[in-house]
PDB file of C-alpha atoms in Angstrom:
ATOM      1  CA  UNK L   1      -0.003   0.070   0.063  1.00  0.00           C
ATOM      2  CA  UNK L   2       1.258   3.425  -0.970  1.00  0.00           C
ATOM      3  CA  UNK L   3       1.063   6.511   1.277  1.00  0.00           C
ATOM      4  CA  UNK L   4       0.299   9.680  -0.495  1.00  0.00           C
ATOM      5  CA  UNK L   5       1.834  12.937   0.637  1.00  0.00           C
ATOM      6  CA  UNK L   6       1.242  16.413  -0.846  1.00  0.00           C
ATOM      7  CA  UNK L   7       4.548  18.138  -1.857  1.00  0.00           C
ATOM      8  CA  UNK L   8       4.449  21.711  -3.366  1.00  0.00           C
ATOM      9  CA  UNK L   9       6.340  22.186  -6.527  1.00  0.00           C
ATOM     10  CA  UNK L  10       5.749  24.480  -9.516  1.00  0.00           C
ATOM     11  CA  UNK L  11       2.815  22.266 -10.189  1.00  0.00           C
ATOM     12  CA  UNK L  12       0.791  20.798  -7.420  1.00  0.00           C
ATOM     13  CA  UNK L  13       1.019  17.116  -7.526  1.00  0.00           C
ATOM     14  CA  UNK L  14       0.679  14.075  -5.368  1.00  0.00           C
ATOM     15  CA  UNK L  15       3.843  12.223  -4.503  1.00  0.00           C
ATOM     16  CA  UNK L  16       4.200   8.756  -3.010  1.00  0.00           C
ATOM     17  CA  UNK L  17       6.191   8.201   0.150  1.00  0.00           C
ATOM     18  CA  UNK L  18       8.871   6.488  -1.916  1.00  0.00           C
ATOM     19  CA  UNK L  19       9.262   9.551  -4.210  1.00  0.00           C
ATOM     20  CA  UNK L  20       9.606  11.864  -1.073  1.00  0.00           C
ATOM     21  CA  UNK L  21      12.104   9.410   0.516  1.00  0.00           C
ATOM     22  CA  UNK L  22      14.078   9.344  -2.780  1.00  0.00           C
ATOM     23  CA  UNK L  23      14.223  13.204  -2.751  1.00  0.00           C
ATOM     24  CA  UNK L  24      16.045  12.859   0.605  1.00  0.00           C
ATOM     25  CA  UNK L  25      13.244  14.059   2.724  1.00  0.00           C
ATOM     26  CA  UNK L  26      11.647  11.938   5.489  1.00  0.00           C
ATOM     27  CA  UNK L  27       8.229  12.497   6.842  1.00  0.00           C
ATOM     28  CA  UNK L  28       9.773  13.386  10.242  1.00  0.00           C
ATOM     29  CA  UNK L  29      11.891  16.041   8.569  1.00  0.00           C
ATOM     30  CA  UNK L  30       8.874  17.666   6.997  1.00  0.00           C
ATOM     31  CA  UNK L  31       6.994  17.591  10.254  1.00  0.00           C
ATOM     32  CA  UNK L  32       9.985  19.196  12.008  1.00  0.00           C
ATOM     33  CA  UNK L  33      10.148  21.805   9.382  1.00  0.00           C
ATOM     34  CA  UNK L  34       6.510  22.672   9.604  1.00  0.00           C
ATOM     35  CA  UNK L  35       6.709  22.780  13.358  1.00  0.00           C
ATOM     36  CA  UNK L  36       9.795  25.035  13.207  1.00  0.00           C
ATOM     37  CA  UNK L  37       7.970  27.320  10.690  1.00  0.00           C
ATOM     38  CA  UNK L  38       4.911  27.463  12.904  1.00  0.00           C
ATOM     39  CA  UNK L  39       7.059  28.273  15.917  1.00  0.00           C
ATOM     40  CA  UNK L  40       8.765  31.084  13.987  1.00  0.00           C
ATOM     41  CA  UNK L  41       5.501  32.481  12.914  1.00  0.00           C
ATOM     42  CA  UNK L  42       4.118  32.350  16.506  1.00  0.00           C
ATOM     43  CA  UNK L  43       7.231  34.078  17.797  1.00  0.00           C
ATOM     44  CA  UNK L  44       6.963  36.876  15.170  1.00  0.00           C
ATOM     45  CA  UNK L  45       3.303  37.319  15.961  1.00  0.00           C
ATOM     46  CA  UNK L  46       4.095  37.561  19.709  1.00  0.00           C
ATOM     47  CA  UNK L  47       6.799  40.100  19.156  1.00  0.00           C
ATOM     48  CA  UNK L  48       4.378  42.167  16.881  1.00  0.00           C
ATOM     49  CA  UNK L  49       1.622  41.932  19.467  1.00  0.00           C
ATOM     50  CA  UNK L  50       4.044  42.949  22.256  1.00  0.00           C
ATOM     51  CA  UNK L  51       5.283  45.892  20.201  1.00  0.00           C
ATOM     52  CA  UNK L  52       1.653  46.876  19.477  1.00  0.00           C
ATOM     53  CA  UNK L  53       0.583  46.733  23.168  1.00  0.00           C
ATOM     54  CA  UNK L  54       3.779  48.542  24.292  1.00  0.00           C
ATOM     55  CA  UNK L  55       3.137  51.269  21.759  1.00  0.00           C
ATOM     56  CA  UNK L  56      -0.455  51.739  22.724  1.00  0.00           C
ATOM     57  CA  UNK L  57       0.652  51.971  26.439  1.00  0.00           C
ATOM     58  CA  UNK L  58       3.342  54.511  25.660  1.00  0.00           C
ATOM     59  CA  UNK L  59       0.930  56.694  23.622  1.00  0.00           C
ATOM     60  CA  UNK L  60      -1.673  56.459  26.379  1.00  0.00           C
ATOM     61  CA  UNK L  61       0.861  57.409  29.061  1.00  0.00           C
ATOM     62  CA  UNK L  62       2.188  60.352  26.895  1.00  0.00           C
ATOM     63  CA  UNK L  63      -1.411  61.578  26.486  1.00  0.00           C
ATOM     64  CA  UNK L  64      -2.019  61.335  30.185  1.00  0.00           C
ATOM     65  CA  UNK L  65       1.214  63.278  30.905  1.00  0.00           C
ATOM     66  CA  UNK L  66       0.139  66.039  28.579  1.00  0.00           C
ATOM     67  CA  UNK L  67      -3.273  66.166  30.225  1.00  0.00           C
ATOM     68  CA  UNK L  68      -1.594  66.383  33.693  1.00  0.00           C
ATOM     69  CA  UNK L  69       0.727  69.122  32.524  1.00  0.00           C
ATOM     70  CA  UNK L  70      -2.216  71.101  31.244  1.00  0.00           C
ATOM     71  CA  UNK L  71      -4.241  70.559  34.389  1.00  0.00           C
ATOM     72  CA  UNK L  72      -1.246  71.976  36.384  1.00  0.00           C
ATOM     73  CA  UNK L  73      -0.949  74.965  34.092  1.00  0.00           C
ATOM     74  CA  UNK L  74      -4.660  75.630  34.426  1.00  0.00           C
ATOM     75  CA  UNK L  75      -4.401  75.358  38.208  1.00  0.00           C
ATOM     76  CA  UNK L  76      -1.432  77.851  38.204  1.00  0.00           C
ATOM     77  CA  UNK L  77      -3.501  80.188  36.060  1.00  0.00           C
ATOM     78  CA  UNK L  78      -6.342  80.028  38.445  1.00  0.00           C
ATOM     79  CA  UNK L  79      -4.118  80.596  41.452  1.00  0.00           C
ATOM     80  CA  UNK L  80      -2.564  83.698  39.933  1.00  0.00           C
ATOM     81  CA  UNK L  81      -5.914  85.376  39.729  1.00  0.00           C
ATOM     82  CA  UNK L  82      -6.937  83.964  43.209  1.00  0.00           C
ATOM     83  CA  UNK L  83      -3.733  85.694  44.510  1.00  0.00           C
ATOM     84  CA  UNK L  84      -4.927  88.878  43.007  1.00  0.00           C
ATOM     85  CA  UNK L  85      -8.350  88.517  44.754  1.00  0.00           C
ATOM     86  CA  UNK L  86      -6.521  87.980  48.025  1.00  0.00           C
ATOM     87  CA  UNK L  87      -4.501  91.249  47.641  1.00  0.00           C
ATOM     88  CA  UNK L  88      -7.233  93.507  49.287  1.00  0.00           C
ATOM     89  CA  UNK L  89      -7.028  91.463  52.425  1.00  0.00           C
ATOM     90  CA  UNK L  90      -3.245  91.834  52.501  1.00  0.00           C
ATOM     91  CA  UNK L  91      -3.596  95.642  52.049  1.00  0.00           C
ATOM     92  CA  UNK L  92      -6.155  95.850  54.768  1.00  0.00           C
ATOM     93  CA  UNK L  93      -3.842  94.112  57.199  1.00  0.00           C
ATOM     94  CA  UNK L  94      -0.721  96.228  56.479  1.00  0.00           C
ATOM     95  CA  UNK L  95       1.017  97.997  59.294  1.00  0.00           C
ATOM     96  CA  UNK L  96       1.629 101.253  57.389  1.00  0.00           C
ATOM     97  CA  UNK L  97       5.414 100.978  57.147  1.00  0.00           C
ATOM     98  CA  UNK L  98       7.355 101.915  54.049  1.00  0.00           C
ATOM     99  CA  UNK L  99       8.745  98.359  53.780  1.00  0.00           C
ATOM    100  CA  UNK L 100       5.393  96.676  53.897  1.00  0.00           C
ATOM    101  CA  UNK L 101       4.079  99.205  51.444  1.00  0.00           C
ATOM    102  CA  UNK L 102       6.947  98.364  49.092  1.00  0.00           C
ATOM    103  CA  UNK L 103       6.494  94.688  49.557  1.00  0.00           C
ATOM    104  CA  UNK L 104       2.745  94.902  48.736  1.00  0.00           C
ATOM    105  CA  UNK L 105       3.300  96.797  45.548  1.00  0.00           C
ATOM    106  CA  UNK L 106       6.068  94.433  44.411  1.00  0.00           C
ATOM    107  CA  UNK L 107       3.715  91.575  45.212  1.00  0.00           C
ATOM    108  CA  UNK L 108       0.839  93.106  43.164  1.00  0.00           C
ATOM    109  CA  UNK L 109       3.248  93.699  40.296  1.00  0.00           C
ATOM    110  CA  UNK L 110       4.501  90.055  40.428  1.00  0.00           C
ATOM    111  CA  UNK L 111       0.858  88.786  40.505  1.00  0.00           C
ATOM    112  CA  UNK L 112      -0.187  90.868  37.540  1.00  0.00           C
ATOM    113  CA  UNK L 113       2.923  89.633  35.682  1.00  0.00           C
ATOM    114  CA  UNK L 114       2.028  85.905  36.348  1.00  0.00           C
ATOM    115  CA  UNK L 115      -1.552  86.625  35.241  1.00  0.00           C
ATOM    116  CA  UNK L 116      -0.269  88.102  31.969  1.00  0.00           C
ATOM    117  CA  UNK L 117       1.973  85.094  31.527  1.00  0.00           C
ATOM    118  CA  UNK L 118      -1.022  82.780  32.005  1.00  0.00           C
ATOM    119  CA  UNK L 119      -3.137  84.772  29.580  1.00  0.00           C
ATOM    120  CA  UNK L 120      -0.523  84.493  26.971  1.00  0.00           C
ATOM    121  CA  UNK L 121       0.050  80.777  27.645  1.00  0.00           C
ATOM    122  CA  UNK L 122      -3.720  79.966  27.466  1.00  0.00           C
ATOM    123  CA  UNK L 123      -4.026  82.015  24.287  1.00  0.00           C
ATOM    124  CA  UNK L 124      -1.359  79.853  22.652  1.00  0.00           C
ATOM    125  CA  UNK L 125      -2.086  76.475  24.120  1.00  0.00           C
ATOM    126  CA  UNK L 126      -5.720  76.259  25.361  1.00  0.00           C
ATOM    127  CA  UNK L 127      -8.975  76.002  23.421  1.00  0.00           C
ATOM    128  CA  UNK L 128     -10.610  79.409  22.699  1.00  0.00           C
ATOM    129  CA  UNK L 129     -13.386  78.647  25.302  1.00  0.00           C
ATOM    130  CA  UNK L 130     -10.835  78.216  28.099  1.00  0.00           C
ATOM    131  CA  UNK L 131      -8.938  81.334  27.058  1.00  0.00           C
ATOM    132  CA  UNK L 132     -12.161  83.539  26.885  1.00  0.00           C
ATOM    133  CA  UNK L 133     -13.369  82.263  30.185  1.00  0.00           C
ATOM    134  CA  UNK L 134     -10.008  83.106  31.828  1.00  0.00           C
ATOM    135  CA  UNK L 135     -10.125  86.508  30.376  1.00  0.00           C
ATOM    136  CA  UNK L 136     -13.551  87.066  31.926  1.00  0.00           C
ATOM    137  CA  UNK L 137     -12.275  85.736  35.302  1.00  0.00           C
ATOM    138  CA  UNK L 138      -9.375  88.089  35.154  1.00  0.00           C
ATOM    139  CA  UNK L 139     -11.501  90.991  34.265  1.00  0.00           C
ATOM    140  CA  UNK L 140     -14.033  90.298  36.974  1.00  0.00           C
ATOM    141  CA  UNK L 141     -11.252  90.010  39.513  1.00  0.00           C
ATOM    142  CA  UNK L 142      -9.629  93.306  38.417  1.00  0.00           C
ATOM    143  CA  UNK L 143     -12.922  95.202  38.661  1.00  0.00           C
ATOM    144  CA  UNK L 144     -13.916  93.830  42.126  1.00  0.00           C
ATOM    145  CA  UNK L 145     -10.495  93.473  43.748  1.00  0.00           C
ATOM    146  CA  UNK L 146      -9.252  96.721  42.159  1.00  0.00           C
ATOM    147  CA  UNK L 147     -12.093  98.641  43.914  1.00  0.00           C
ATOM    148  CA  UNK L 148     -11.414  96.783  47.116  1.00  0.00           C
ATOM    149  CA  UNK L 149      -7.641  97.584  46.974  1.00  0.00           C
ATOM    150  CA  UNK L 150      -8.336 101.176  46.490  1.00  0.00           C
ATOM    151  CA  UNK L 151     -10.641 101.226  49.562  1.00  0.00           C
ATOM    152  CA  UNK L 152      -8.071  99.213  51.524  1.00  0.00           C
ATOM    153  CA  UNK L 153      -5.250 101.608  50.702  1.00  0.00           C
ATOM    154  CA  UNK L 154      -7.489 104.544  51.812  1.00  0.00           C
ATOM    155  CA  UNK L 155      -8.501 102.651  55.061  1.00  0.00           C
ATOM    156  CA  UNK L 156      -6.833 102.529  58.417  1.00  0.00           C
ATOM    157  CA  UNK L 157      -3.640 100.586  58.916  1.00  0.00           C
ATOM    158  CA  UNK L 158      -3.331  97.561  61.383  1.00  0.00           C
ATOM    159  CA  UNK L 159      -1.839  98.567  64.613  1.00  0.00           C
ATOM    160  CA  UNK L 160      -2.842  95.812  66.838  1.00  0.00           C
ATOM    161  CA  UNK L 161      -3.005  92.053  66.478  1.00  0.00           C
ATOM    162  CA  UNK L 162      -6.623  91.945  67.283  1.00  0.00           C
ATOM    163  CA  UNK L 163      -7.275  94.101  64.051  1.00  0.00           C
ATOM    164  CA  UNK L 164      -5.822  91.306  61.836  1.00  0.00           C
ATOM    165  CA  UNK L 165      -9.067  89.131  61.745  1.00  0.00           C
ATOM    166  CA  UNK L 166     -11.250  91.239  59.389  1.00  0.00           C
ATOM    167  CA  UNK L 167     -14.502  89.415  60.586  1.00  0.00           C
ATOM    168  CA  UNK L 168     -16.146  90.236  57.285  1.00  0.00           C
ATOM    169  CA  UNK L 169     -15.376  88.740  53.972  1.00  0.00           C
ATOM    170  CA  UNK L 170     -15.002  90.928  50.921  1.00  0.00           C
ATOM    171  CA  UNK L 171     -17.766  90.251  48.498  1.00  0.00           C
ATOM    172  CA  UNK L 172     -16.545  89.162  44.945  1.00  0.00           C
ATOM    173  CA  UNK L 173     -19.552  87.552  43.411  1.00  0.00           C
ATOM    174  CA  UNK L 174     -18.676  88.326  39.748  1.00  0.00           C
ATOM    175  CA  UNK L 175     -15.138  86.781  40.346  1.00  0.00           C
ATOM    176  CA  UNK L 176     -16.800  83.695  41.940  1.00  0.00           C
ATOM    177  CA  UNK L 177     -19.174  83.156  39.026  1.00  0.00           C
ATOM    178  CA  UNK L 178     -16.369  83.715  36.405  1.00  0.00           C
ATOM    179  CA  UNK L 179     -14.164  81.341  38.259  1.00  0.00           C
ATOM    180  CA  UNK L 180     -16.904  78.613  38.109  1.00  0.00           C
ATOM    181  CA  UNK L 181     -17.330  79.257  34.331  1.00  0.00           C
ATOM    182  CA  UNK L 182     -13.445  78.972  33.647  1.00  0.00           C
ATOM    183  CA  UNK L 183     -13.182  75.830  35.822  1.00  0.00           C
ATOM    184  CA  UNK L 184     -15.986  74.313  33.773  1.00  0.00           C
ATOM    185  CA  UNK L 185     -14.304  75.098  30.525  1.00  0.00           C
ATOM    186  CA  UNK L 186     -11.034  73.755  31.882  1.00  0.00           C
ATOM    187  CA  UNK L 187     -12.636  70.530  33.040  1.00  0.00           C
ATOM    188  CA  UNK L 188     -14.280  70.046  29.585  1.00  0.00           C
ATOM    189  CA  UNK L 189     -10.922  70.566  27.910  1.00  0.00           C
ATOM    190  CA  UNK L 190      -9.351  68.001  30.122  1.00  0.00           C
ATOM    191  CA  UNK L 191     -11.846  65.469  29.384  1.00  0.00           C
ATOM    192  CA  UNK L 192     -10.894  65.247  25.690  1.00  0.00           C
TER     193      UNK L 192
END
């Protein structure tokens, strides 16, 4: 009885076991060759899959890093305006000395410089909605805190420790509403 094995040549044909053996190939050699080829294909597929998964993870991590950097930049921008809103309190608590007056004016100048930096950074890097909302927050803060700073400069200086607690908060409703709006815009931006 003859065993028939399929051997690929330029023409597909059936060969007998004797013909395969006479060509110097044994059935075990062919099986070993096929197993080796399958192992090679499996190894290549594993490498390709590993590279694909690693690439996706790297891309996802880079995206998360950029999102985190943007979130930090947004937080710093908010903090700059918050520092400006805090300035009337600092002025109201001044002791009237030249040194404190100089320190306060330097501080206000530095805060305004930081706000300008953040406005420019947002104009370049943030979506238009975030930039516009930040401009409105800054404008509301300048109007409300600006008036409050003027009143504080014209008010009495702190001479005793018991005068430090102001007991009443300064009202800044437009700034609070504008802050909520810019925070919403920033949150929406960070979701994408």
